[in-house]
PDB file of C-alpha atoms in Angstrom:
ATOM      1  CA  MET A 110       0.000   0.000   0.000  1.00 44.00           C
ATOM      2  CA  LYS A 111       2.825   2.349   0.915  1.00 41.00           C
ATOM      3  CA  LYS A 112       4.529   1.645  -2.395  1.00 44.00           C
ATOM      4  CA  THR A 113       1.315   2.447  -4.313  1.00 44.00           C
ATOM      5  CA  LEU A 114       0.861   5.790  -2.555  1.00 41.00           C
ATOM      6  CA  SER A 115       4.468   6.720  -3.195  1.00 46.00           C
ATOM      7  CA  SER A 116       4.045   5.992  -6.897  1.00 46.00           C
ATOM      8  CA  ALA A 117       0.935   8.197  -7.093  1.00 42.00           C
ATOM      9  CA  MET A 118       2.732  11.050  -5.344  1.00 40.00           C
ATOM     10  CA  LEU A 119       5.622  10.746  -7.781  1.00 42.00           C
ATOM     11  CA  LEU A 120       3.270  10.946 -10.756  1.00 41.00           C
ATOM     12  CA  CYS A 121       1.651  14.065  -9.288  1.00 42.00           C
ATOM     13  CA  ALA A 122       5.038  15.654  -8.863  1.00 43.00           C
ATOM     14  CA  LEU A 123       5.907  14.909 -12.467  1.00 44.00           C
ATOM     15  CA  GLY A 124       2.556  16.209 -13.703  1.00 47.00           C
ATOM     16  CA  LEU A 125       1.780  12.899 -15.398  1.00 41.00           C
ATOM     17  CA  THR A 126      -1.666  12.370 -13.944  1.00 44.00           C
ATOM     18  CA  GLY A 127      -4.565  14.373 -12.513  1.00 49.00           C
ATOM     19  CA  CYS A 128      -4.102  15.348  -8.895  1.00 52.00           C
ATOM     20  CA  GLY A 129      -7.351  17.128  -8.079  1.00 54.00           C
ATOM     21  CA  GLU A 130      -6.679  20.228 -10.197  1.00 57.00           C
ATOM     22  CA  GLU A 131      -8.823  21.033 -13.253  1.00 62.00           C
ATOM     23  CA  THR A 132      -7.176  22.493 -16.318  1.00 65.00           C
ATOM     24  CA  THR A 133      -8.824  25.517 -17.985  1.00 67.00           C
ATOM     25  CA  PRO A 134      -9.638  24.795 -21.639  1.00 66.00           C
ATOM     26  CA  THR A 135      -8.236  27.202 -24.177  1.00 63.00           C
ATOM     27  CA  PRO A 136     -11.070  29.391 -25.572  1.00 61.00           C
ATOM     28  CA  VAL A 137     -11.926  28.678 -29.190  1.00 58.00           C
ATOM     29  CA  ASP A 138     -12.755  31.648 -31.428  1.00 60.00           C
ATOM     30  CA  ASN A 139     -15.683  30.499 -33.570  1.00 72.00           C
ATOM     31  CA  ALA A 140     -16.484  33.963 -34.935  1.00 79.00           C
ATOM     32  CA  PRO A 141     -16.557  34.059 -38.748  1.00 88.00           C
ATOM     33  CA  LYS A 142     -13.749  35.913 -40.477  1.00 91.00           C
ATOM     34  CA  LEU A 143     -15.522  38.709 -42.335  1.00 96.00           C
ATOM     35  CA  ASP A 144     -12.450  40.161 -43.997  1.00 93.00           C
ATOM     36  CA  SER A 145     -12.825  39.204 -47.671  1.00 96.00           C
ATOM     37  CA  GLN A 146     -15.474  38.658 -50.336  1.00 97.00           C
ATOM     38  CA  SER A 147     -15.061  34.890 -50.184  1.00 97.00           C
ATOM     39  CA  ASN A 148     -15.308  34.774 -46.383  1.00 97.00           C
ATOM     40  CA  ILE A 149     -18.356  37.042 -46.202  1.00 98.00           C
ATOM     41  CA  LEU A 150     -20.207  35.141 -48.919  1.00 98.00           C
ATOM     42  CA  ALA A 151     -19.235  31.855 -47.254  1.00 97.00           C
ATOM     43  CA  PHE A 152     -20.716  33.136 -43.976  1.00 98.00           C
ATOM     44  CA  LEU A 153     -23.956  34.146 -45.740  1.00 98.00           C
ATOM     45  CA  GLU A 154     -24.199  30.962 -47.846  1.00 98.00           C
ATOM     46  CA  GLY A 155     -27.385  29.034 -47.075  1.00 98.00           C
ATOM     47  CA  LYS A 156     -28.712  31.743 -44.778  1.00 98.00           C
ATOM     48  CA  THR A 157     -31.984  33.663 -45.019  1.00 99.00           C
ATOM     49  CA  LEU A 158     -32.157  37.439 -44.606  1.00 99.00           C
ATOM     50  CA  VAL A 159     -35.522  38.939 -43.615  1.00 99.00           C
ATOM     51  CA  MET A 160     -36.567  42.602 -43.492  1.00 99.00           C
ATOM     52  CA  GLU A 161     -39.963  43.568 -42.097  1.00 98.00           C
ATOM     53  CA  GLY A 162     -41.645  45.960 -39.672  1.00 97.00           C
ATOM     54  CA  ASP A 163     -39.489  48.763 -38.305  1.00 97.00           C
ATOM     55  CA  ASN A 164     -36.471  47.410 -40.190  1.00 98.00           C
ATOM     56  CA  ILE A 165     -37.956  48.722 -43.459  1.00 98.00           C
ATOM     57  CA  PRO A 166     -36.547  52.218 -44.129  1.00 98.00           C
ATOM     58  CA  SER A 167     -38.592  55.214 -45.230  1.00 98.00           C
ATOM     59  CA  HIS A 168     -36.644  55.575 -48.492  1.00 98.00           C
ATOM     60  CA  PRO A 169     -35.398  52.239 -49.879  1.00 98.00           C
ATOM     61  CA  LEU A 170     -33.052  52.913 -52.813  1.00 98.00           C
ATOM     62  CA  SER A 171     -33.634  56.625 -51.966  1.00 98.00           C
ATOM     63  CA  LEU A 172     -37.299  56.446 -53.098  1.00 97.00           C
ATOM     64  CA  ASP A 173     -39.994  57.577 -50.645  1.00 97.00           C
ATOM     65  CA  GLU A 174     -42.052  54.517 -49.724  1.00 97.00           C
ATOM     66  CA  ASP A 175     -45.204  56.671 -49.497  1.00 97.00           C
ATOM     67  CA  ILE A 176     -45.101  57.705 -53.163  1.00 96.00           C
ATOM     68  CA  ASN A 177     -46.283  55.709 -56.159  1.00 95.00           C
ATOM     69  CA  TRP A 178     -43.198  55.191 -58.338  1.00 94.00           C
ATOM     70  CA  GLY A 179     -44.870  52.718 -60.668  1.00 91.00           C
ATOM     71  CA  SER A 180     -42.838  49.526 -61.090  1.00 90.00           C
ATOM     72  CA  ALA A 181     -40.096  51.049 -58.904  1.00 91.00           C
ATOM     73  CA  SER A 182     -42.391  51.642 -55.898  1.00 95.00           C
ATOM     74  CA  GLN A 183     -40.706  50.869 -52.575  1.00 96.00           C
ATOM     75  CA  CYS A 184     -43.700  50.137 -50.318  1.00 97.00           C
ATOM     76  CA  PHE A 185     -43.048  46.711 -48.772  1.00 98.00           C
ATOM     77  CA  GLN A 186     -44.569  44.404 -46.221  1.00 98.00           C
ATOM     78  CA  LYS A 187     -41.596  42.049 -46.199  1.00 98.00           C
ATOM     79  CA  VAL A 188     -38.440  41.271 -48.148  1.00 99.00           C
ATOM     80  CA  THR A 189     -36.659  37.922 -47.921  1.00 99.00           C
ATOM     81  CA  ILE A 190     -33.252  37.170 -49.413  1.00 99.00           C
ATOM     82  CA  GLY A 191     -31.996  33.620 -49.700  1.00 99.00           C
ATOM     83  CA  VAL A 192     -28.244  33.432 -50.232  1.00 98.00           C
ATOM     84  CA  GLY A 193     -26.941  30.554 -52.324  1.00 98.00           C
ATOM     85  CA  GLY A 194     -24.185  29.998 -54.852  1.00 97.00           C
ATOM     86  CA  ASN A 195     -22.818  33.477 -54.061  1.00 97.00           C
ATOM     87  CA  ASN A 196     -26.057  35.046 -55.322  1.00 98.00           C
ATOM     88  CA  PHE A 197     -29.251  36.552 -53.903  1.00 98.00           C
ATOM     89  CA  HIS A 198     -32.719  35.074 -54.395  1.00 98.00           C
ATOM     90  CA  VAL A 199     -35.018  37.952 -53.454  1.00 98.00           C
ATOM     91  CA  THR A 200     -38.715  37.647 -52.653  1.00 98.00           C
ATOM     92  CA  SER A 201     -40.385  41.022 -52.103  1.00 98.00           C
ATOM     93  CA  ILE A 202     -43.938  41.276 -50.819  1.00 98.00           C
ATOM     94  CA  PRO A 203     -45.171  44.783 -51.687  1.00 97.00           C
ATOM     95  CA  GLY A 204     -47.568  46.695 -49.509  1.00 97.00           C
ATOM     96  CA  THR A 205     -50.298  48.920 -50.954  1.00 97.00           C
ATOM     97  CA  ILE A 206     -50.013  52.588 -51.918  1.00 96.00           C
ATOM     98  CA  ARG A 207     -53.137  54.322 -50.626  1.00 97.00           C
ATOM     99  CA  ASN A 208     -54.685  57.481 -52.121  1.00 94.00           C
ATOM    100  CA  SER A 209     -52.210  57.790 -54.981  1.00 91.00           C
ATOM    101  CA  ALA A 210     -52.549  60.954 -57.053  1.00 88.00           C
ATOM    102  CA  GLY A 211     -50.386  59.491 -59.808  1.00 89.00           C
ATOM    103  CA  VAL A 212     -46.841  58.339 -60.416  1.00 92.00           C
ATOM    104  CA  GLY A 213     -44.346  60.507 -58.572  1.00 90.00           C
ATOM    105  CA  GLN A 214     -47.033  62.604 -56.903  1.00 93.00           C
ATOM    106  CA  PRO A 215     -47.036  63.254 -53.130  1.00 90.00           C
ATOM    107  CA  GLY A 216     -50.000  62.737 -50.816  1.00 91.00           C
ATOM    108  CA  SER A 217     -50.242  58.945 -50.825  1.00 93.00           C
ATOM    109  CA  THR A 218     -49.219  56.559 -48.040  1.00 96.00           C
ATOM    110  CA  CYS A 219     -47.696  53.093 -47.841  1.00 97.00           C
ATOM    111  CA  ASP A 220     -49.948  50.527 -46.161  1.00 97.00           C
ATOM    112  CA  HIS A 221     -47.480  47.829 -45.093  1.00 97.00           C
ATOM    113  CA  ALA A 222     -50.209  45.497 -43.852  1.00 97.00           C
ATOM    114  CA  ALA A 223     -52.070  45.250 -47.180  1.00 97.00           C
ATOM    115  CA  ALA A 224     -49.872  42.749 -49.022  1.00 97.00           C
ATOM    116  CA  GLN A 225     -49.736  42.424 -52.792  1.00 96.00           C
ATOM    117  CA  ASN A 226     -48.457  39.509 -54.893  1.00 97.00           C
ATOM    118  CA  ALA A 227     -44.827  38.633 -54.292  1.00 97.00           C
ATOM    119  CA  LEU A 228     -42.109  39.772 -56.698  1.00 96.00           C
ATOM    120  CA  VAL A 229     -39.079  37.533 -57.237  1.00 97.00           C
ATOM    121  CA  PHE A 230     -35.602  38.540 -58.418  1.00 95.00           C
ATOM    122  CA  ASP A 231     -32.449  36.468 -58.799  1.00 98.00           C
ATOM    123  CA  SER A 232     -29.073  38.150 -58.955  1.00 98.00           C
ATOM    124  CA  LYS A 233     -26.578  37.298 -61.675  1.00 98.00           C
ATOM    125  CA  ALA A 234     -23.570  38.382 -59.623  1.00 98.00           C
ATOM    126  CA  VAL A 235     -22.743  39.826 -56.202  1.00 98.00           C
ATOM    127  CA  THR A 236     -19.450  41.700 -55.892  1.00 98.00           C
ATOM    128  CA  LEU A 237     -18.001  42.927 -52.583  1.00 98.00           C
ATOM    129  CA  SER A 238     -15.128  45.386 -52.228  1.00 98.00           C
ATOM    130  CA  ASN A 239     -13.347  47.784 -49.838  1.00 98.00           C
ATOM    131  CA  ILE A 240     -13.966  45.453 -46.910  1.00 98.00           C
ATOM    132  CA  THR A 241     -13.039  46.591 -43.400  1.00 95.00           C
ATOM    133  CA  ALA A 242     -12.048  44.056 -40.745  1.00 85.00           C
ATOM    134  CA  GLY A 243     -15.008  42.346 -39.126  1.00 91.00           C
ATOM    135  CA  GLY A 244     -17.419  43.377 -41.867  1.00 95.00           C
ATOM    136  CA  SER A 245     -18.242  46.691 -40.175  1.00 96.00           C
ATOM    137  CA  CYS A 246     -18.395  48.305 -43.618  1.00 98.00           C
ATOM    138  CA  PHE A 247     -17.973  47.013 -47.143  1.00 98.00           C
ATOM    139  CA  GLU A 248     -19.315  47.917 -50.565  1.00 99.00           C
ATOM    140  CA  VAL A 249     -21.596  45.779 -52.703  1.00 99.00           C
ATOM    141  CA  LEU A 250     -22.698  45.697 -56.329  1.00 99.00           C
ATOM    142  CA  VAL A 251     -25.652  43.406 -57.035  1.00 98.00           C
ATOM    143  CA  ASP A 252     -26.361  42.670 -60.699  1.00 99.00           C
ATOM    144  CA  TYR A 253     -29.941  41.547 -61.396  1.00 97.00           C
ATOM    145  CA  GLY A 254     -29.495  41.623 -65.163  1.00 97.00           C
ATOM    146  CA  SER A 255     -32.006  44.322 -66.065  1.00 95.00           C
ATOM    147  CA  PHE A 256     -30.833  46.594 -63.235  1.00 96.00           C
ATOM    148  CA  LYS A 257     -28.074  46.889 -60.648  1.00 98.00           C
ATOM    149  CA  GLN A 258     -27.922  48.092 -57.062  1.00 98.00           C
ATOM    150  CA  GLU A 259     -24.874  49.397 -55.228  1.00 99.00           C
ATOM    151  CA  GLY A 260     -24.148  50.658 -51.759  1.00 99.00           C
ATOM    152  CA  ARG A 261     -22.449  50.093 -48.431  1.00 99.00           C
ATOM    153  CA  VAL A 262     -23.163  47.261 -46.030  1.00 99.00           C
ATOM    154  CA  SER A 263     -22.378  46.304 -42.449  1.00 98.00           C
ATOM    155  CA  ILE A 264     -22.774  43.091 -40.456  1.00 98.00           C
ATOM    156  CA  SER A 265     -23.460  43.482 -36.736  1.00 98.00           C
ATOM    157  CA  SER A 266     -20.771  42.354 -34.288  1.00 95.00           C
ATOM    158  CA  ASP A 267     -22.995  39.467 -33.140  1.00 96.00           C
ATOM    159  CA  THR A 268     -23.553  38.496 -36.821  1.00 97.00           C
ATOM    160  CA  LYS A 269     -27.338  38.485 -36.331  1.00 98.00           C
ATOM    161  CA  LYS A 270     -28.143  41.464 -38.570  1.00 98.00           C
ATOM    162  CA  ILE A 271     -26.953  42.846 -41.881  1.00 99.00           C
ATOM    163  CA  SER A 272     -27.655  46.471 -42.832  1.00 99.00           C
ATOM    164  CA  MET A 273     -27.627  47.392 -46.515  1.00 99.00           C
ATOM    165  CA  GLU A 274     -27.769  51.000 -47.698  1.00 99.00           C
ATOM    166  CA  LEU A 275     -28.505  50.523 -51.387  1.00 99.00           C
ATOM    167  CA  TYR A 276     -29.107  52.745 -54.406  1.00 98.00           C
ATOM    168  CA  PHE A 277     -29.707  52.159 -58.091  1.00 97.00           C
ATOM    169  CA  GLU A 278     -26.369  51.994 -59.878  1.00 97.00           C
ATOM    170  CA  ALA A 279     -24.909  55.376 -60.860  1.00 96.00           C
ATOM    171  CA  LYS A 280     -27.840  57.313 -59.327  1.00 96.00           C
ATOM    172  CA  ALA A 281     -26.110  58.299 -56.081  1.00 98.00           C
ATOM    173  CA  THR A 282     -22.721  59.500 -54.855  1.00 98.00           C
ATOM    174  CA  GLY A 283     -21.124  59.634 -51.420  1.00 98.00           C
ATOM    175  CA  TRP A 284     -22.268  56.153 -50.418  1.00 98.00           C
ATOM    176  CA  ARG A 285     -18.868  54.481 -50.199  1.00 98.00           C
ATOM    177  CA  CYS A 286     -17.349  53.313 -46.910  1.00 98.00           C
ATOM    178  CA  ALA A 287     -14.628  55.943 -47.314  1.00 98.00           C
ATOM    179  CA  ASP A 288     -17.380  58.579 -47.182  1.00 98.00           C
ATOM    180  CA  GLY A 289     -18.796  57.351 -43.869  1.00 98.00           C
ATOM    181  CA  ALA A 290     -20.457  54.489 -42.035  1.00 98.00           C
ATOM    182  CA  VAL A 291     -23.635  52.822 -43.263  1.00 98.00           C
ATOM    183  CA  GLY A 292     -26.434  55.377 -42.911  1.00 98.00           C
ATOM    184  CA  ALA A 293     -24.157  58.414 -42.649  1.00 98.00           C
ATOM    185  CA  LYS A 294     -25.585  61.584 -44.174  1.00 98.00           C
ATOM    186  CA  THR A 295     -22.997  61.716 -46.945  1.00 98.00           C
ATOM    187  CA  VAL A 296     -25.118  60.765 -49.957  1.00 99.00           C
ATOM    188  CA  SER A 297     -26.390  62.827 -52.860  1.00 98.00           C
ATOM    189  CA  VAL A 298     -28.972  61.520 -55.323  1.00 97.00           C
ATOM    190  CA  SER A 299     -29.172  63.122 -58.764  1.00 93.00           C
ATOM    191  CA  GLY A 300     -27.007  65.944 -57.425  1.00 94.00           C
ATOM    192  CA  GLN A 301     -29.226  66.678 -54.405  1.00 96.00           C
ATOM    193  CA  ALA A 302     -28.355  65.949 -50.779  1.00 98.00           C
ATOM    194  CA  PHE A 303     -30.246  62.864 -49.630  1.00 98.00           C
ATOM    195  CA  THR A 304     -31.812  63.269 -46.183  1.00 96.00           C
ATOM    196  CA  GLY A 305     -33.981  60.141 -45.995  1.00 97.00           C
ATOM    197  CA  ASN A 306     -33.233  56.712 -44.554  1.00 98.00           C
ATOM    198  CA  ALA A 307     -32.226  54.085 -47.125  1.00 99.00           C
ATOM    199  CA  VAL A 308     -30.745  51.521 -44.714  1.00 99.00           C
ATOM    200  CA  GLN A 309     -32.448  48.151 -45.091  1.00 99.00           C
ATOM    201  CA  VAL A 310     -31.942  46.024 -41.961  1.00 99.00           C
ATOM    202  CA  TYR A 311     -32.220  42.246 -42.292  1.00 99.00           C
ATOM    203  CA  ASP A 312     -32.294  39.596 -39.581  1.00 99.00           C
ATOM    204  CA  ILE A 313     -29.942  36.714 -40.405  1.00 98.00           C
ATOM    205  CA  SER A 314     -31.088  33.143 -39.795  1.00 97.00           C
ATOM    206  CA  GLY A 315     -30.043  29.664 -40.811  1.00 93.00           C
TER     207      GLY A 315
END
């Protein structure tokens, strides 16, 4: 018995076996690396992005949601983006423009609750550039074939939300990350200072 105890004490001294002390595991950093186009698109791959309620801005793509802009109207109940194959599959459920006085005329309102038939768009290419560490700001160009959208984007530090400040291609200036953070009042549209809110906020799931 004495010999057995002596052997155990020797092993403890040599650190070869557990002696009542618990080792602290080394923390593992599982946060995605959002520092390149490939890494950001890999993070988004297979995920679903949903914008609804208060996350819908007053001026998506710089267009007032309360005005009838014809086929470009920006009154929405919900927008869902499925990310796959480095592209966006967009399903937009429009709301209803109430009391429209005609295309481009003020006085109407967007009724988010009165849903219209869904509109579906598939991107042909998604290009990211000027990416800051952690995805706090980067620029995007989304090519839908018949039209393109561009703007600046940020992913929240907890990776649960993505905010996209988008405009029709070549219609706005001052929207790059070098000009300011997503939502900064640095944008001009058709030569006029833009004062609305164009930041679309999407919850990330999947």
